[in-house]
Coordinates of C-alpha atoms in Angstrom, one line a residue:
M1 CA 282.2 143.2 83.7
G2 CA 280.5 139.8 84.0
R3 CA 278.2 138.2 81.4
P4 CA 274.9 140.1 81.0
T5 CA 272.1 138.3 82.7
L6 CA 268.2 138.1 82.3
K7 CA 268.1 140.6 85.3
D8 CA 270.2 143.2 83.5
V9 CA 267.9 143.1 80.5
A10 CA 264.9 143.1 82.8
D11 CA 266.1 146.3 84.7
R12 CA 266.9 148.0 81.4
V13 CA 263.3 147.4 80.3
G14 CA 261.6 147.8 83.6
V15 CA 260.2 144.4 83.5
S16 CA 260.6 141.2 85.6
A17 CA 263.3 138.6 84.6
K18 CA 260.4 136.1 84.1
T19 CA 259.1 138.3 81.2
V20 CA 262.5 138.6 79.7
S21 CA 262.7 134.7 79.9
N22 CA 259.3 134.4 78.2
V23 CA 260.6 136.4 75.2
V24 CA 264.1 134.6 75.1
N25 CA 262.2 131.1 75.3
G26 CA 259.4 131.9 73.4
T27 CA 257.0 130.8 76.4
G28 CA 254.1 132.6 78.1
W29 CA 252.3 135.5 76.5
V30 CA 253.9 138.9 75.9
T31 CA 252.6 141.8 73.8
A32 CA 254.2 142.4 70.6
E33 CA 255.2 146.1 71.8
L34 CA 256.7 144.6 74.9
R35 CA 258.5 141.8 73.0
E36 CA 259.9 144.3 70.6
R37 CA 261.4 146.4 73.6
V38 CA 262.9 143.2 75.4
Q39 CA 264.4 142.1 71.9
L40 CA 266.1 145.5 71.6
A41 CA 267.3 145.4 75.2
L42 CA 268.8 141.7 74.7
V43 CA 270.9 143.2 71.7
E44 CA 271.9 146.4 73.6
V45 CA 273.2 144.6 76.7
G46 CA 274.9 141.8 74.6
Y47 CA 272.7 139.0 76.4
R48 CA 273.7 135.4 75.3
P49 CA 272.1 132.5 77.1
N50 CA 274.3 129.6 78.0
A51 CA 273.1 127.2 75.4
A52 CA 274.4 124.1 77.1
A53 CA 272.9 124.8 80.5
R54 CA 269.5 125.8 78.9
Q55 CA 269.4 122.4 77.0
L56 CA 270.2 120.5 80.2
R57 CA 267.4 122.4 82.3
S58 CA 264.7 122.3 79.3
G59 CA 265.6 119.3 77.5
R60 CA 265.6 121.5 74.1
S61 CA 268.3 121.7 71.6
G62 CA 267.7 125.4 70.6
M63 CA 267.2 124.4 67.2
I64 CA 264.2 124.3 65.0
A65 CA 263.6 123.0 61.4
L66 CA 262.1 125.0 58.4
A67 CA 261.0 123.1 55.5
V68 CA 259.8 125.1 52.2
P69 CA 259.2 123.8 48.6
E70 CA 261.7 126.0 46.7
L71 CA 264.4 128.4 48.0
S72 CA 264.7 129.7 44.5
Q73 CA 261.2 131.2 44.9
P74 CA 261.8 134.7 46.4
Y75 CA 258.7 134.4 48.6
F76 CA 260.1 131.5 50.3
A77 CA 263.6 132.9 50.5
E78 CA 262.3 136.0 52.1
L79 CA 260.0 134.0 54.4
A80 CA 263.0 132.0 55.6
A81 CA 265.2 135.0 56.1
E82 CA 262.5 136.7 58.2
L83 CA 262.1 133.5 60.3
V84 CA 265.9 133.2 60.9
R85 CA 265.9 136.8 62.0
E86 CA 263.0 136.2 64.6
A87 CA 264.5 133.0 65.8
Q88 CA 268.0 134.5 66.3
V89 CA 266.4 137.1 68.5
R90 CA 265.1 134.2 70.6
T91 CA 268.6 132.6 70.6
I92 CA 267.1 129.6 68.3
T93 CA 269.0 128.2 65.5
V94 CA 267.1 127.3 62.3
L95 CA 268.0 124.4 59.9
V96 CA 266.4 125.2 56.6
N97 CA 265.3 122.4 54.3
Q98 CA 264.1 122.4 50.5
T99 CA 261.6 119.7 49.8
D100 CA 261.0 120.4 46.2
G101 CA 257.4 119.6 47.0
L102 CA 258.2 115.8 47.0
A103 CA 256.4 113.7 49.2
D104 CA 259.3 111.6 50.2
V105 CA 261.3 114.5 51.3
E106 CA 258.4 116.1 53.4
R107 CA 257.8 112.7 54.9
K108 CA 261.3 112.4 56.1
I109 CA 261.4 115.9 57.4
S110 CA 258.1 115.5 59.1
E111 CA 259.5 112.3 60.9
G112 CA 262.8 114.0 61.9
I113 CA 264.7 111.4 59.6
G114 CA 268.4 112.3 58.6
A115 CA 268.4 115.5 60.8
T116 CA 269.6 116.5 64.1
A117 CA 267.1 116.5 66.8
V118 CA 265.1 119.7 66.8
D119 CA 262.6 121.3 69.1
G120 CA 260.0 121.8 66.3
I121 CA 259.3 121.7 62.6
I122 CA 257.7 124.5 60.6
M123 CA 256.7 123.3 57.1
S124 CA 255.0 124.4 54.0
P125 CA 253.8 121.2 52.5
L126 CA 252.9 120.5 49.0
A127 CA 252.7 116.9 48.7
L128 CA 251.6 115.4 52.0
G129 CA 248.1 115.8 53.2
A130 CA 246.3 116.0 56.6
K131 CA 245.9 112.2 57.0
E132 CA 249.4 111.5 56.0
L133 CA 251.0 114.1 58.5
E134 CA 248.6 113.1 61.3
G135 CA 250.0 109.4 60.9
R136 CA 253.4 110.6 61.5
H137 CA 255.4 108.7 64.1
D138 CA 257.5 111.5 65.3
S139 CA 256.2 113.6 68.4
T140 CA 258.1 116.7 67.4
P141 CA 255.9 119.7 67.5
L142 CA 254.8 120.7 63.9
V143 CA 253.4 123.8 62.6
L144 CA 252.0 124.2 58.9
L145 CA 252.3 127.2 56.7
G146 CA 250.3 128.0 53.5
E147 CA 247.0 126.6 52.2
H148 CA 247.8 123.1 50.9
I149 CA 246.2 121.6 54.1
G150 CA 242.9 123.0 55.5
D151 CA 241.7 121.5 58.6
S152 CA 244.1 119.3 60.7
A153 CA 245.3 118.3 64.1
F154 CA 248.2 120.7 63.8
P155 CA 248.6 124.5 64.2
H156 CA 248.3 126.2 60.8
V157 CA 249.4 129.8 59.8
T158 CA 248.4 131.3 56.6
V159 CA 247.1 134.4 54.9
D160 CA 243.3 134.6 53.9
N161 CA 244.3 134.2 50.0
T162 CA 240.6 134.5 48.8
A163 CA 240.3 137.7 50.7
A164 CA 243.6 139.0 49.7
A165 CA 242.9 138.3 45.8
K166 CA 239.6 139.8 46.2
A167 CA 241.1 143.0 47.6
A168 CA 243.8 142.9 44.6
T169 CA 241.2 142.6 41.9
E170 CA 238.9 145.4 43.7
H171 CA 241.9 147.8 43.5
L172 CA 242.1 147.2 39.7
I173 CA 238.5 147.6 39.4
E174 CA 238.7 150.9 41.5
L175 CA 241.0 152.2 38.8
G176 CA 238.3 151.7 36.2
C177 CA 239.6 148.4 34.8
R178 CA 237.0 145.8 33.5
R179 CA 238.8 143.5 31.3
I180 CA 241.2 141.9 33.9
V181 CA 243.2 139.0 33.0
A182 CA 243.8 136.3 35.6
I183 CA 247.2 134.5 35.3
G184 CA 247.8 131.6 37.6
A185 CA 244.9 129.1 37.3
Q186 CA 246.0 125.6 37.8
Q187 CA 244.3 122.2 36.9
H188 CA 247.2 120.0 38.1
G189 CA 249.4 119.4 40.9
P190 CA 249.0 121.2 44.4
N191 CA 246.7 123.9 43.3
E192 CA 245.1 125.2 46.5
T193 CA 246.9 128.6 46.4
A194 CA 245.5 129.0 42.7
V195 CA 242.1 127.9 43.6
L196 CA 241.7 130.4 46.5
R197 CA 243.0 133.2 44.6
L198 CA 240.9 132.6 41.6
A199 CA 238.0 132.5 44.0
G200 CA 239.0 135.9 45.1
Y201 CA 239.3 137.2 41.7
R202 CA 235.9 135.9 40.7
A203 CA 234.2 137.5 44.0
A204 CA 235.4 140.7 43.4
L205 CA 234.1 140.8 39.7
D206 CA 230.8 139.4 40.9
E207 CA 230.4 142.1 43.5
A208 CA 231.1 144.8 40.9
G209 CA 228.6 143.5 38.6
I210 CA 231.2 142.4 36.0
E211 CA 230.6 139.3 34.1
V212 CA 233.4 136.9 34.3
D213 CA 235.0 136.3 31.0
E214 CA 236.5 132.8 31.1
S215 CA 238.9 133.5 28.1
L216 CA 240.6 135.9 30.5
I217 CA 241.5 133.3 33.0
L218 CA 245.0 131.9 31.9
P219 CA 246.2 128.7 33.3
V220 CA 249.9 128.0 34.2
D221 CA 251.9 125.0 34.9
G222 CA 253.9 126.7 37.7
F223 CA 254.4 130.0 39.4
H224 CA 257.7 131.2 37.8
R225 CA 258.7 133.9 35.5
E226 CA 258.5 131.8 32.3
D227 CA 254.9 130.7 33.2
G228 CA 254.1 134.5 33.4
A229 CA 256.0 135.3 30.2
R230 CA 254.1 132.4 28.4
A231 CA 250.7 133.8 29.6
A232 CA 251.7 137.1 28.5
R233 CA 252.2 135.7 24.8
T234 CA 248.8 134.3 24.9
I235 CA 247.4 137.6 25.8
L236 CA 249.2 139.1 22.7
S237 CA 248.5 136.2 20.1
E238 CA 244.9 135.7 21.1
D239 CA 244.4 139.7 21.1
L240 CA 242.5 139.5 24.5
R241 CA 243.0 143.4 25.0
P242 CA 242.9 143.5 28.8
D243 CA 243.1 146.8 30.7
A244 CA 244.5 145.0 33.6
V245 CA 246.6 141.7 34.6
F246 CA 246.4 140.0 38.1
A247 CA 249.0 137.8 38.4
F248 CA 248.7 135.1 41.4
N249 CA 252.2 135.8 42.5
D250 CA 254.9 138.3 41.6
L251 CA 257.0 136.1 39.5
L252 CA 254.1 135.5 37.1
A253 CA 253.6 139.2 37.1
L254 CA 257.4 140.0 36.4
G255 CA 257.3 137.4 33.5
A256 CA 254.2 139.0 32.0
M257 CA 255.6 142.5 32.2
H258 CA 258.9 141.6 30.4
V259 CA 257.0 140.2 27.4
L260 CA 254.4 143.1 27.5
A261 CA 257.3 145.8 27.4
T262 CA 259.2 143.8 24.7
A263 CA 255.9 144.0 22.5
G264 CA 255.5 147.7 23.2
V265 CA 252.6 147.4 25.8
R266 CA 253.0 150.1 28.2
V267 CA 252.5 149.3 32.0
P268 CA 250.0 151.0 33.5
D269 CA 249.2 153.2 30.4
D270 CA 247.9 150.5 28.4
V271 CA 247.4 147.7 30.9
A272 CA 247.7 147.8 34.7
V273 CA 249.6 144.9 36.4
M274 CA 249.1 143.6 39.8
G275 CA 251.1 140.7 41.7
F276 CA 250.9 138.9 44.9
D277 CA 253.6 138.3 47.6
D278 CA 255.4 141.8 47.5
I279 CA 258.9 140.2 47.0
E280 CA 261.8 142.7 46.9
E281 CA 262.4 142.2 43.2
G282 CA 259.1 143.4 42.4
R283 CA 259.7 146.7 44.4
Y284 CA 262.8 147.4 41.9
A285 CA 261.1 146.5 38.5
T286 CA 260.3 149.1 36.1
P287 CA 257.6 150.1 36.8
A288 CA 257.6 149.0 40.4
L289 CA 255.0 146.2 41.0
S290 CA 251.8 146.7 42.9
S291 CA 251.2 143.7 45.0
V292 CA 249.5 141.9 47.8
S293 CA 251.8 142.3 50.8
P294 CA 251.4 139.3 53.2
H295 CA 252.4 140.2 56.8
T296 CA 255.4 138.0 56.7
G297 CA 256.7 139.2 60.0
E298 CA 253.4 138.4 61.7
L299 CA 253.3 135.0 60.1
V300 CA 256.7 133.9 61.4
T301 CA 256.2 135.3 64.8
K302 CA 252.9 133.5 65.1
A303 CA 254.5 130.3 63.8
I304 CA 257.2 130.3 66.3
D305 CA 255.0 131.1 69.1
L306 CA 252.7 128.2 68.2
L307 CA 255.6 125.8 67.8
F308 CA 256.4 126.4 71.5
A309 CA 252.9 126.8 72.9
Q310 CA 251.8 124.5 75.6
P311 CA 249.4 123.2 75.1
A312 CA 249.4 123.4 71.4
E313 CA 246.8 125.4 69.5
P314 CA 245.5 123.4 66.4
G315 CA 243.5 125.1 63.8
M316 CA 243.9 127.8 61.3
H317 CA 245.7 131.0 62.4
T318 CA 245.2 133.8 59.8
V319 CA 247.6 136.7 59.7
G320 CA 247.0 140.1 58.0
F321 CA 247.8 141.5 54.4
S322 CA 247.8 144.7 52.9
I323 CA 247.9 146.1 49.2
A324 CA 251.0 147.8 48.1
H325 CA 250.0 150.4 45.5
R326 CA 252.8 151.1 43.1
A327 CA 253.6 152.5 39.6
S328 CA 252.4 149.3 37.8
T329 CA 248.8 150.1 38.6
K330 CA 248.8 153.9 39.3
G331 CA 251.3 155.4 37.0
P332 CA 254.7 157.2 38.2
A333 CA 255.2 156.8 42.1
Q334 CA 253.5 159.4 43.9

């Protein structure tokens, strides 16, 4: 039997070879349902494109770059894994880079310095702003992730952080919570995430007629477990007596839960805890962590689609989110 072809895949799905080609190459427009069927058929028939021939025809390398601040952050690690899986289905190789949020590293990656030629770059910047990126000399397509940069000349994929944080706070209010500590405010460094999530927290309290108690808004230096643990020690030392905690990411929530549990504070009986990002670690915490769940699959699919869109579609592209209700806010899993 010869090498499987696009026509073999097309016949299996009942579509044209052109449609299959659109899915493989990330071109054209294909519905999510049809893309999934084609992707499954590609695997089932064992289709593998001739990479050398495709590169000669298209002028593409078949590789893209992903640049994120910290791979030790579970959110970015899981996002990278999701993007690699989606790219593999499209027979694209992903070069993953860690920037540590450093301007020089972000600039080099955006300019394609020190890396093999790629067909596009997907970046979650922390240090560079819109003007700096718009002044880059490299013409490689660039798609931005996250909320550090607002309006720019590049396609930008993100979650509505304000709406998501508002929904998370509303969930706690619906449980009857009124003294809700917010862990994650930041006065220094790239703080757009913190600003937007704090705005959502405030909006939910305001709509519920609950006066914002500024003493319940706890600042952090970073979004790591120790920062959450430090905030929880403040809760205990200052006797804030909250009935809920909304942490601006899951690592902050997990750090806080550890300190609270050590001090004999029961979650959720004494205090409910809500996180943000829905990382796998949170699902296996004790109790399992309730969290805002960004639709990461939708985010990476949109980012890759935009990377190869012709013409490019600059501007903000927002993907969805949901609230994962687990034991840390509603008691034993139901």
